mmCIF file of C-alpha atoms in Angstrom:
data_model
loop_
_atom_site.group_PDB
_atom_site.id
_atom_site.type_symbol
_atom_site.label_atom_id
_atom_site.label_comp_id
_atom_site.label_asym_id
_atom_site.label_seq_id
_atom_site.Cartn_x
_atom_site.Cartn_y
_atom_site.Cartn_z
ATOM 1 C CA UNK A 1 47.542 102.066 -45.160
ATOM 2 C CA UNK A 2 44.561 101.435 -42.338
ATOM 3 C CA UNK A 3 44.660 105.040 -41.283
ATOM 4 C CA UNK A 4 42.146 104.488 -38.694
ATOM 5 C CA UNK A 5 44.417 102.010 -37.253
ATOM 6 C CA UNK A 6 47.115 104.485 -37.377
ATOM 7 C CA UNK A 7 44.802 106.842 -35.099
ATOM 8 C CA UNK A 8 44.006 104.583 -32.647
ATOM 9 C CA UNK A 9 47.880 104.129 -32.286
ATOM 10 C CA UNK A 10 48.286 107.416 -32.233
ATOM 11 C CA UNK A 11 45.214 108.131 -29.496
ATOM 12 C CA UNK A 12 46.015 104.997 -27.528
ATOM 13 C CA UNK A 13 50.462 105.982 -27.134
ATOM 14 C CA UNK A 14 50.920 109.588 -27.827
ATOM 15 C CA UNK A 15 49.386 110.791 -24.936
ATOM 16 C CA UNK A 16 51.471 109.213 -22.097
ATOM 17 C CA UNK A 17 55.001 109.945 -24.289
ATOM 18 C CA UNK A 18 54.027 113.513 -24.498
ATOM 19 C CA UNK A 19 53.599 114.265 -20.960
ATOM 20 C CA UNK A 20 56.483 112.651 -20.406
ATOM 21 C CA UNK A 21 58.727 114.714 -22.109
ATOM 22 C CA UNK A 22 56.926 117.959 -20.575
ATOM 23 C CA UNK A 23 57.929 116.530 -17.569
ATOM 24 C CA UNK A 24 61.351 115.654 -18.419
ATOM 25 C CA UNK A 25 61.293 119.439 -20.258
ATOM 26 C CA UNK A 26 60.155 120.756 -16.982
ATOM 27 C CA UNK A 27 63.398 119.909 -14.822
ATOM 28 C CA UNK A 28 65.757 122.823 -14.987
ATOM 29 C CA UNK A 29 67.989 120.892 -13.341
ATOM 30 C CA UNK A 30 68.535 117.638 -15.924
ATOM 31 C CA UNK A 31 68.581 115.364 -12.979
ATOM 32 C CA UNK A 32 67.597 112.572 -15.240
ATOM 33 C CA UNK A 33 69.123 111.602 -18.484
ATOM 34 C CA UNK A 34 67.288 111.290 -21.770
ATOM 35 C CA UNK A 35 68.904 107.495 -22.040
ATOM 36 C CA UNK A 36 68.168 106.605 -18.569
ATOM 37 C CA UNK A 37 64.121 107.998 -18.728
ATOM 38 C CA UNK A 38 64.041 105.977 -21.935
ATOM 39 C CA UNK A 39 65.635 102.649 -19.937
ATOM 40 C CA UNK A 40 62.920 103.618 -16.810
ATOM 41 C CA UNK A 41 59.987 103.232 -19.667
ATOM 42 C CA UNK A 42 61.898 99.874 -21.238
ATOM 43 C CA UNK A 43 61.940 98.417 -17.819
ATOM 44 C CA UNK A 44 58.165 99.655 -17.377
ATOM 45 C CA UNK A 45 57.160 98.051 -20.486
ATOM 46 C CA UNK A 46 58.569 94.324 -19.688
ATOM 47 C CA UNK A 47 56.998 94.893 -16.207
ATOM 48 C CA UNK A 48 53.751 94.742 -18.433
ATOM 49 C CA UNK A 49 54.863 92.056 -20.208
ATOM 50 C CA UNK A 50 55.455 90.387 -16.637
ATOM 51 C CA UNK A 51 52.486 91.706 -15.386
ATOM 52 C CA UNK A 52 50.051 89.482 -18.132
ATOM 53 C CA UNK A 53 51.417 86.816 -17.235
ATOM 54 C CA UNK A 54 51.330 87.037 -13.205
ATOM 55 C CA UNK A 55 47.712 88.316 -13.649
ATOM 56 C CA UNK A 56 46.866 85.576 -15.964
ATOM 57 C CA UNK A 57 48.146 83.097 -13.103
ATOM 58 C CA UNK A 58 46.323 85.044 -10.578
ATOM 59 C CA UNK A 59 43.107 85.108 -11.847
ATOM 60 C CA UNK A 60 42.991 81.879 -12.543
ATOM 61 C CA UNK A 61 43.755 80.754 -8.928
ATOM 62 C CA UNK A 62 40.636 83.099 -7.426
ATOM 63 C CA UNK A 63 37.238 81.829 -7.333
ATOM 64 C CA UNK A 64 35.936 85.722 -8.710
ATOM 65 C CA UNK A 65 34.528 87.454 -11.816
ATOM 66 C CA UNK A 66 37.158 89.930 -14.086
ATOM 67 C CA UNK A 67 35.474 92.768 -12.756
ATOM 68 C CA UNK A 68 36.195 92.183 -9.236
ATOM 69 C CA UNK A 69 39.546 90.909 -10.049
ATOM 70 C CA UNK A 70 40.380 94.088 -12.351
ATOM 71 C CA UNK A 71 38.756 96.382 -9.657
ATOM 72 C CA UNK A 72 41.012 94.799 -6.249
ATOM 73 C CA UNK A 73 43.645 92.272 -7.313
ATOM 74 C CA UNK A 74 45.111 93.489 -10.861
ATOM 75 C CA UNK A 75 46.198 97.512 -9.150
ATOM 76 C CA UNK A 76 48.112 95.644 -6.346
ATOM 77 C CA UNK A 77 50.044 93.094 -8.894
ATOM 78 C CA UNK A 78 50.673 95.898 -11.106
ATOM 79 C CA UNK A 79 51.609 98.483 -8.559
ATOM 80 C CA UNK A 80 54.026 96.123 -7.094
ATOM 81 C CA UNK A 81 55.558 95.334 -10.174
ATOM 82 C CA UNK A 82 55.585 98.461 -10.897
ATOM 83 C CA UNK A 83 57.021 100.026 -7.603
ATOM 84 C CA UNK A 84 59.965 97.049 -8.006
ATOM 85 C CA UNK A 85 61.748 99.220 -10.518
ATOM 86 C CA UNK A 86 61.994 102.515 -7.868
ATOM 87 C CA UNK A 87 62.536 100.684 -4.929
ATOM 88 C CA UNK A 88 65.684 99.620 -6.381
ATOM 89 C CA UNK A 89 66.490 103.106 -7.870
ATOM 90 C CA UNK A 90 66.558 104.234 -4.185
ATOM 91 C CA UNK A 91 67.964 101.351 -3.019
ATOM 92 C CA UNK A 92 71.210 102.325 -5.022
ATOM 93 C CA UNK A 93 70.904 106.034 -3.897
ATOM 94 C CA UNK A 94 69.633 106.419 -7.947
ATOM 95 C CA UNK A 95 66.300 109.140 -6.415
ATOM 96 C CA UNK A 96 67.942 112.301 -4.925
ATOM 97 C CA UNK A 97 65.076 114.720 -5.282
ATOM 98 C CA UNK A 98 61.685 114.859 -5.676
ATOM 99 C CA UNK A 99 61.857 115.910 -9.370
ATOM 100 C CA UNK A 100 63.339 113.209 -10.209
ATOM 101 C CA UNK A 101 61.376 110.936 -8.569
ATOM 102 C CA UNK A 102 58.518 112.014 -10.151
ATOM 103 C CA UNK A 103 59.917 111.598 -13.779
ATOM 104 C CA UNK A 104 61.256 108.216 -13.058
ATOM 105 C CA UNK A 105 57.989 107.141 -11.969
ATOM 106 C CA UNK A 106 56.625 108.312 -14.778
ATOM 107 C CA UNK A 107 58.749 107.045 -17.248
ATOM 108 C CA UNK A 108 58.345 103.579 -15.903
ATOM 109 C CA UNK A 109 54.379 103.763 -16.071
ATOM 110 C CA UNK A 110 54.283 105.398 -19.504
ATOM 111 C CA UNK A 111 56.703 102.604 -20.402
ATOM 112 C CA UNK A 112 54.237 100.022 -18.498
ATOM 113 C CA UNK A 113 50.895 101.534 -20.747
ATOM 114 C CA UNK A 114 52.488 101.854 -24.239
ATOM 115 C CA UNK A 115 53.416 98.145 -24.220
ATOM 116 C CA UNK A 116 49.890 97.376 -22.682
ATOM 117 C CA UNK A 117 47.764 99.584 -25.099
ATOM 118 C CA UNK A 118 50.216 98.272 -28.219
ATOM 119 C CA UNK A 119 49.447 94.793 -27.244
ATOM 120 C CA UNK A 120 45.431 95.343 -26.981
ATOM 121 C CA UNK A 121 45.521 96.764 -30.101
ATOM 122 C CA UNK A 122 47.014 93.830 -31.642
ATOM 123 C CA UNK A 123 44.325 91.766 -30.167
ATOM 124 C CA UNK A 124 41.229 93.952 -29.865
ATOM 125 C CA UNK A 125 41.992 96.383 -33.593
ATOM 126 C CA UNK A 126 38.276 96.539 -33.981
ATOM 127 C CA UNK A 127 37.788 98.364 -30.891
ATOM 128 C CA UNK A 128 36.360 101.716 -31.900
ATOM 129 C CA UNK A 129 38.324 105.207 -31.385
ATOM 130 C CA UNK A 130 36.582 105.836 -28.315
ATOM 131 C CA UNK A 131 38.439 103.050 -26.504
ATOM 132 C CA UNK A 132 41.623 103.769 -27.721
ATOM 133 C CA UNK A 133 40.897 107.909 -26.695
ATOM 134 C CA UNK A 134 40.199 106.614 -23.250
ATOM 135 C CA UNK A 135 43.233 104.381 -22.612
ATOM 136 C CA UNK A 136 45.424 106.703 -24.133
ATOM 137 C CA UNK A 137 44.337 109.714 -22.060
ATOM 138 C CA UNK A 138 42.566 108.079 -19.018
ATOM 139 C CA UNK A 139 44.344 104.607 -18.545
ATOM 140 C CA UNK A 140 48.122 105.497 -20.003
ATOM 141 C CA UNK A 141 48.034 108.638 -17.992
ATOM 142 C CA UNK A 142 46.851 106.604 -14.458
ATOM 143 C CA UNK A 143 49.402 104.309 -14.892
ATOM 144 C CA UNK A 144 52.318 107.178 -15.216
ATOM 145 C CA UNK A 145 50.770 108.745 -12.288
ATOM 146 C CA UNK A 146 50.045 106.319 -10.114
ATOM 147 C CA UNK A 147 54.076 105.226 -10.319
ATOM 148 C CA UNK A 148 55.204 108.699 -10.008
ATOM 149 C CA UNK A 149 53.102 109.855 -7.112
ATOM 150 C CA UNK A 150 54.225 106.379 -5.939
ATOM 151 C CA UNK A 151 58.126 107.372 -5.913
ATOM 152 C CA UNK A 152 57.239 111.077 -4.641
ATOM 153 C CA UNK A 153 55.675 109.494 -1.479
ATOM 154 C CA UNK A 154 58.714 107.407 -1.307
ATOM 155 C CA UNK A 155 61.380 110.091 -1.468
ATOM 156 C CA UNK A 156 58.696 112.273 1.471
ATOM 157 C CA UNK A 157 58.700 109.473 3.763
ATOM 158 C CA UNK A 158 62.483 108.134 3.099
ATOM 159 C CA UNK A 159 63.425 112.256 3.754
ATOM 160 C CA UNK A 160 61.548 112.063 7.457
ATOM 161 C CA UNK A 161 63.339 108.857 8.101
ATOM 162 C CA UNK A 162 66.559 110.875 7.312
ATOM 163 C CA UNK A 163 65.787 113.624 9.598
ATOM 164 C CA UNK A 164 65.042 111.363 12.244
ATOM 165 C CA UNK A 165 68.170 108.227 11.724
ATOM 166 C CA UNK A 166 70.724 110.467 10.387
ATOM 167 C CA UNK A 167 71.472 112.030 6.990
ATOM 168 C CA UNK A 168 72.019 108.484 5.228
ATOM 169 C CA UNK A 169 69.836 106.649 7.219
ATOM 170 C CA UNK A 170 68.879 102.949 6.110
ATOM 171 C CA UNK A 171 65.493 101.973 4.270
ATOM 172 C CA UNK A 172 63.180 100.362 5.959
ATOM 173 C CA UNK A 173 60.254 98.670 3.707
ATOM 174 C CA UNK A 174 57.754 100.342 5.977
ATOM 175 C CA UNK A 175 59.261 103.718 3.662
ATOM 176 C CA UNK A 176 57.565 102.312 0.539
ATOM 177 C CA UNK A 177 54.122 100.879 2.271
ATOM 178 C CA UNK A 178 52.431 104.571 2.000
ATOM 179 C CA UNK A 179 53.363 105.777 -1.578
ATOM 180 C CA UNK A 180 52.240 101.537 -2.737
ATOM 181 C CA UNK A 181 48.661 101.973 -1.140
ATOM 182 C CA UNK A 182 47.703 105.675 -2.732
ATOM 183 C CA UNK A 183 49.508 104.238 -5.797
ATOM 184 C CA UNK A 184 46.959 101.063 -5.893
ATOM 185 C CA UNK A 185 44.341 103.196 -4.370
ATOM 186 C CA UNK A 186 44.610 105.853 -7.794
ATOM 187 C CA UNK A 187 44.467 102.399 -9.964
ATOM 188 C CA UNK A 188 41.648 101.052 -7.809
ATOM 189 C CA UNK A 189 39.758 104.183 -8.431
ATOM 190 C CA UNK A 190 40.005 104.179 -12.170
ATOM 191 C CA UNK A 191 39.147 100.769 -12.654
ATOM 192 C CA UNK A 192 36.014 101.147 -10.527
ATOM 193 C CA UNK A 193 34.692 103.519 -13.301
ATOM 194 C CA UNK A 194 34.071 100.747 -16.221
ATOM 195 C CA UNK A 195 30.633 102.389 -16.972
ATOM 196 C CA UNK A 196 31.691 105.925 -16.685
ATOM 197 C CA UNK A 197 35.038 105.507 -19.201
ATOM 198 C CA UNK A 198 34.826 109.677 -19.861
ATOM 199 C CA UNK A 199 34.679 110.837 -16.605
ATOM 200 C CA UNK A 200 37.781 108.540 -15.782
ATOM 201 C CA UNK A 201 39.749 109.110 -18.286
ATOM 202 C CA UNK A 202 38.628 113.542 -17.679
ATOM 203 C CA UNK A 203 39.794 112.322 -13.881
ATOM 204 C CA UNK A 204 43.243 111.001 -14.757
ATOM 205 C CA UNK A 205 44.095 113.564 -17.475
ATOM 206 C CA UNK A 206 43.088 116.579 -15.313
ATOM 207 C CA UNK A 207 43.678 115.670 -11.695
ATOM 208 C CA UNK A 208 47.374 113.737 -12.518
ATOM 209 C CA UNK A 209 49.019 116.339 -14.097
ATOM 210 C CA UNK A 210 48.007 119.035 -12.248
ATOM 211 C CA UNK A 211 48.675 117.017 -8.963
ATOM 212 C CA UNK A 212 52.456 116.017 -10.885
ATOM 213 C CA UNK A 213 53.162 119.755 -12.127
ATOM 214 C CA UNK A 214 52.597 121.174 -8.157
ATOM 215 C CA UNK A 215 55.321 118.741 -7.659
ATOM 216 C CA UNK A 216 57.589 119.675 -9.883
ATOM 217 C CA UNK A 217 56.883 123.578 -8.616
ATOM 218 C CA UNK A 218 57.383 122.998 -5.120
ATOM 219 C CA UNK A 219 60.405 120.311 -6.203
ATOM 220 C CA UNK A 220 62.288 122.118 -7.671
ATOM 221 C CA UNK A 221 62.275 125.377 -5.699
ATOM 222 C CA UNK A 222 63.211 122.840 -2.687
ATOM 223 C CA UNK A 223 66.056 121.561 -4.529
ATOM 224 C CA UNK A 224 67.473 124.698 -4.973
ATOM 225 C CA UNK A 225 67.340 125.584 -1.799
ATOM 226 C CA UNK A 226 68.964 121.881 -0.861
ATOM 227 C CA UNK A 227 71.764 122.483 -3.422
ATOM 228 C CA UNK A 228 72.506 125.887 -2.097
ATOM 229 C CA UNK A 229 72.359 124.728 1.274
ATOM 230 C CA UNK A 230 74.684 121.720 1.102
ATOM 231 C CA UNK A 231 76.673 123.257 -1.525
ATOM 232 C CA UNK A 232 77.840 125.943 1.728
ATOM 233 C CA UNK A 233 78.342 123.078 3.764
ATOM 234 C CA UNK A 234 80.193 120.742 1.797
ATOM 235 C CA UNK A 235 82.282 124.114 1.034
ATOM 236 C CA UNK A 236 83.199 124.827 4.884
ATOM 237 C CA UNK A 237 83.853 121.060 5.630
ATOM 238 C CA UNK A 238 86.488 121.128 2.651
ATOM 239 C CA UNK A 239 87.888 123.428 3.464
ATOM 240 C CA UNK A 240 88.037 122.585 7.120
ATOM 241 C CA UNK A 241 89.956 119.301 5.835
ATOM 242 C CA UNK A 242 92.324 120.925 3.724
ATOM 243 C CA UNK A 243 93.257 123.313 6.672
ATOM 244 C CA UNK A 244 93.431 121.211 9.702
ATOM 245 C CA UNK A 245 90.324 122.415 10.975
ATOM 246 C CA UNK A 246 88.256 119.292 10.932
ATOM 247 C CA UNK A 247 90.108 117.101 13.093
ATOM 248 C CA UNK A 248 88.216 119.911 15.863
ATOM 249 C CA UNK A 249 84.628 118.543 15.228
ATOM 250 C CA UNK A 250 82.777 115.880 16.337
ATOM 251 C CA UNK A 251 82.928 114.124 12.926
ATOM 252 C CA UNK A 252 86.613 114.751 12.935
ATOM 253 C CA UNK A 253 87.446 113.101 16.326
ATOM 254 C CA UNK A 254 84.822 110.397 15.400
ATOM 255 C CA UNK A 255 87.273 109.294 12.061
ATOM 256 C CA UNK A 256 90.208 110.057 13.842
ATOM 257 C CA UNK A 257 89.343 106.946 16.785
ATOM 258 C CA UNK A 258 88.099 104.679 13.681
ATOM 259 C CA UNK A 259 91.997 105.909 11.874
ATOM 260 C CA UNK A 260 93.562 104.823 15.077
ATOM 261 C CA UNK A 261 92.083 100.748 14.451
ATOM 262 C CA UNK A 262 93.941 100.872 11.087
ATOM 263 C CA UNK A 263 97.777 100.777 9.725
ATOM 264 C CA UNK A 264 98.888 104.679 9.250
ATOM 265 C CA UNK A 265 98.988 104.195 5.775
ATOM 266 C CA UNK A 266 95.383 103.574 5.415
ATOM 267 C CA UNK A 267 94.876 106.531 7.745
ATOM 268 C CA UNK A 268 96.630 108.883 4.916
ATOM 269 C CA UNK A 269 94.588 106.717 2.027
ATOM 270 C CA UNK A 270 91.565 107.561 3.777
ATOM 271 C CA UNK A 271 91.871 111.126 4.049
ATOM 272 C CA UNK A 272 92.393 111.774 0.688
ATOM 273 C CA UNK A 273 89.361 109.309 -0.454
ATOM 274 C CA UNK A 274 87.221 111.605 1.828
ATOM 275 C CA UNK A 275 88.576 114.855 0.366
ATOM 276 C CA UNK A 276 88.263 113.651 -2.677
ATOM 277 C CA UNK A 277 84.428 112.699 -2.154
ATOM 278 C CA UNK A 278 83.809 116.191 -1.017
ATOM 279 C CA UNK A 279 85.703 117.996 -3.871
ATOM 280 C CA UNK A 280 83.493 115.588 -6.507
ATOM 281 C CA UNK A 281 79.873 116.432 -4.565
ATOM 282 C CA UNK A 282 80.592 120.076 -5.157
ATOM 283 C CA UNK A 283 81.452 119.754 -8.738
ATOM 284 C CA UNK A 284 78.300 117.873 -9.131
ATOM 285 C CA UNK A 285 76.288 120.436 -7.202
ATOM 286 C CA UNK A 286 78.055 123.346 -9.361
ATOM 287 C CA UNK A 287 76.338 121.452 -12.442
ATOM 288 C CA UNK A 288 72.763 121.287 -10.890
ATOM 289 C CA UNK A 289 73.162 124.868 -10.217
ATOM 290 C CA UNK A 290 75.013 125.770 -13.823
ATOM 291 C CA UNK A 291 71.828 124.103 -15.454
ATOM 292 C CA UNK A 292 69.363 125.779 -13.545
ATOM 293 C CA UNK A 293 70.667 129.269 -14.149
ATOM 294 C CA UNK A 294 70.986 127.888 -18.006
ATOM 295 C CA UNK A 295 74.793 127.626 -18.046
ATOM 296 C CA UNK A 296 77.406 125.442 -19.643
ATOM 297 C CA UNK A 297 79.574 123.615 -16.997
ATOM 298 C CA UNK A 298 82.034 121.449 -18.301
ATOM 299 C CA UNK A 299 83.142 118.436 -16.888
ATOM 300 C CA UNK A 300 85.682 116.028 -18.609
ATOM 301 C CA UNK A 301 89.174 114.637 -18.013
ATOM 302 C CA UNK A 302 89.950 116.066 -14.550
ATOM 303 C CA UNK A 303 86.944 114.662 -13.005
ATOM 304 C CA UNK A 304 87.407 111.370 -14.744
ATOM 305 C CA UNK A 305 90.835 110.786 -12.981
ATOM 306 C CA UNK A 306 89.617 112.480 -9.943
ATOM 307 C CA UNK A 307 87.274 109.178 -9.634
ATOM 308 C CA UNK A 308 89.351 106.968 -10.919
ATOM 309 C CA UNK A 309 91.870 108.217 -7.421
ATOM 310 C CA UNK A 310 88.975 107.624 -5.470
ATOM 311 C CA UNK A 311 87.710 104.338 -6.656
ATOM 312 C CA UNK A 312 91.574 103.116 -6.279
ATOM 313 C CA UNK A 313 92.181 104.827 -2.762
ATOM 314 C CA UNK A 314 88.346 103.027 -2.040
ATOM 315 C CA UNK A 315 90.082 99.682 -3.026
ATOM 316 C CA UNK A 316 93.175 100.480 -1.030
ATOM 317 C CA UNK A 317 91.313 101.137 2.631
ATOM 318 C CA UNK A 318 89.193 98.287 1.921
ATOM 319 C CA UNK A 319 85.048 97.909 2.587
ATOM 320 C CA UNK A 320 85.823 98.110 6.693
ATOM 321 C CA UNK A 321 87.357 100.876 6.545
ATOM 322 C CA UNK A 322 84.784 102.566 4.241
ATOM 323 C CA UNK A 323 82.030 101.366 5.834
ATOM 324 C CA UNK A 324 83.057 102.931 9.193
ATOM 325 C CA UNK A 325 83.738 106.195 8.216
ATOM 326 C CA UNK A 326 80.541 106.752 5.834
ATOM 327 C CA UNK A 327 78.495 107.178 8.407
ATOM 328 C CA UNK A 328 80.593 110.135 9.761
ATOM 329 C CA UNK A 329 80.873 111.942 6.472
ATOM 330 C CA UNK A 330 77.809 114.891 6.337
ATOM 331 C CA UNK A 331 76.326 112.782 3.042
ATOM 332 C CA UNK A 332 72.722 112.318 2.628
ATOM 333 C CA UNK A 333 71.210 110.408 -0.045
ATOM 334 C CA UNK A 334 71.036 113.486 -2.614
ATOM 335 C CA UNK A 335 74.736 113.723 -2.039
ATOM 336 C CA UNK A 336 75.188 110.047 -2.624
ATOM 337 C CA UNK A 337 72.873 110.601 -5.995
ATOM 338 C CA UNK A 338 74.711 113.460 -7.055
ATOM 339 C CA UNK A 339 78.033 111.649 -7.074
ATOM 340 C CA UNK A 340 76.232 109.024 -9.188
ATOM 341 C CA UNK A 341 75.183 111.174 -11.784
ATOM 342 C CA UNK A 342 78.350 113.483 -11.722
ATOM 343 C CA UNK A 343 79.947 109.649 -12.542
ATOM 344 C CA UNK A 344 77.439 108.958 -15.137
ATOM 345 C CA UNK A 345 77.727 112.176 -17.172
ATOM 346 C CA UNK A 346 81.981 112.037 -17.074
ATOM 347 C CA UNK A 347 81.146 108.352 -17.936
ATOM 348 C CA UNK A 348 79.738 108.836 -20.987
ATOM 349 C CA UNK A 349 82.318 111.955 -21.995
ATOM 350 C CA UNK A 350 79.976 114.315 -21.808
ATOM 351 C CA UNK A 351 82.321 117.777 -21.872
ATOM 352 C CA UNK A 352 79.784 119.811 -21.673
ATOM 353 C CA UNK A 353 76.496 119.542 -19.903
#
């Protein structure tokens, strides 16, 4: 066995996995899966595999030299190829918090470098250890970074829009410009350092996951606070359904003129699909909490039919009628997340998480 080949596989992919599960470690909460940070890094990894080929095509259409085009054109096709992948997780309300943002990220750039420093190797296996030491702790760890700090901005600037639009407030692409131009800024950087490869890679290794691990601090004592805060909420406005009090607040009298455009029946159907979502966002939020505090919550059968009732009463009331009242309903985008993971862990028949 070429155990010198073996090192520089070991220098050039270790790196970027192991931080990645710290970071994954790191989340008290288990907002993200071990199977879905494991699909994030698959879908980084063909990204690469995309991202060869686009470049190739690229370069070849620009009258200018590799460095330049490694230095200004290669961070924005890779950062955009990149950034693909968590624009659609928030797209489908898959980002609820900044911790998991930031692992997702990750995930898809570690995915992203370990098929790009594998497929060097093939090609360049004479390269000495050095290179290999400096891709797998300067490059590997820029590209992680770059995509996580990418979907943090993301999730900042979609949670302003929020604030301002309403609680579940559409994205606009303007939301992803910011975290896409530090993101190709950070890659910009790095590859502007071809003659200095130890004080990049020193850069990325120090400056990324110190940078990444102050999110995760700050992240996660914000979630708590979110997940106490709505967890109150969504309380009060159950419980305000289930006794009458509801139809009393603005909300209330809001769905009560959108009920009075539908048959009676749907009225009823609708009610229920709303309690229903309420009563399955604060199971989900009792979970976040149960892991945080490090206890078992279990989830299983009950919550399985309770979605099942909701999916059918969805199908029942029909996408007008859902459309119209969502707005109403006190659900941001964490909510909407929360109900998707909730889904995903009852899903898979996961009885206890």
């Amino acid at each position: 066995m070429d155990w010198t080949l073996v090192a520089k596989l070991v220098l050039a992919l270790s790196p970027v996995v192991v931080l990645l599960v710290v970071f994954e470690r790191l989340d008290v909460f288990r907002l993200v899966s071990g199977g879905s940070v494991a699909a994030y890094a698959a879908a980084g990894a063909a990204l690469a595999a995309l991202s060869y080929v686009s470049n190739a095509h690229v370069m070849d259409g620009l009258p200018i030299g590799f460095t330049d085009y490694s230095r200004y054109v290669a961070p924005v096709v890779e950062e955009t190829l990149k950034g693909l992948i968590i624009v659609g997780l928030f797209a489908t309300d898959r980002v609820g918090f900044k911790l998991d943002a930031a692992i997702a990220g990750f995930a898809v750039g570690a995915g992203f470098s370990v098929f790009e420093n594998a497929y060097l190797l093939t090609i360049f296996p004479e390269a000495n250890l050095g290179v290999w030491l400096v891709r797998g702790f300067g490059t590997a760890v820029m590209h992680g970074g770059a995509t996580a700090l990418f979907a943090v901005i993301t999730h900042e600037f979609s949670e302003h829009q929020a604030h301002r639009e309403g609680r579940h407030a559409r994205l606009y692409p303007w939301v992803f410009l910011p975290g896409l131009l530090v993101a190709i800024a950070i890659h910009s950087a790095f590859n502007h350092l071809p003659g200095e490869p130890m004080l990049a890679m020193l850069a990325a290794m120090v400056l990324i996951p110190l940078t990444l691990l102050a999110v995760f601090s700050k992240g996660g004592a914000t979630a708590h606070e979110w997940l106490e805060h709505d967890h109150e909420g969504h309380a009060r406005l159950l419980a305000d359904l289930r006794e009458g009090r509801f139809a009393e607040t603005d909300e209330g009298r809001a769905l009560a003129a959108i009920a009075e455009r539908f048959p009676r029946r749907i009225a009823a159907e609708a009610r229920a699909w709303i309690e229903l979502q309420l009563t399955l966002v604060l199971r989900a939020e009792e979970v976040l909490l149960a892991h945080e505090r490090g206890e078992p919550a279990e989830v299983g059968e009950a919550e399985r039919a309770q979605f099942h009732q909701m999916e059918a009463l969805g199908r029942e009331i029909g996408r007008a009628a859902r459309h119209a009242i969502q707005p109403h309903l006190r659900f941001s985008r964490s909510d909407l997340y929360e109900l998707h993971m909730l889904r995903h862990r009852v899903g898979n028949g996961r009885a206890r998480v």
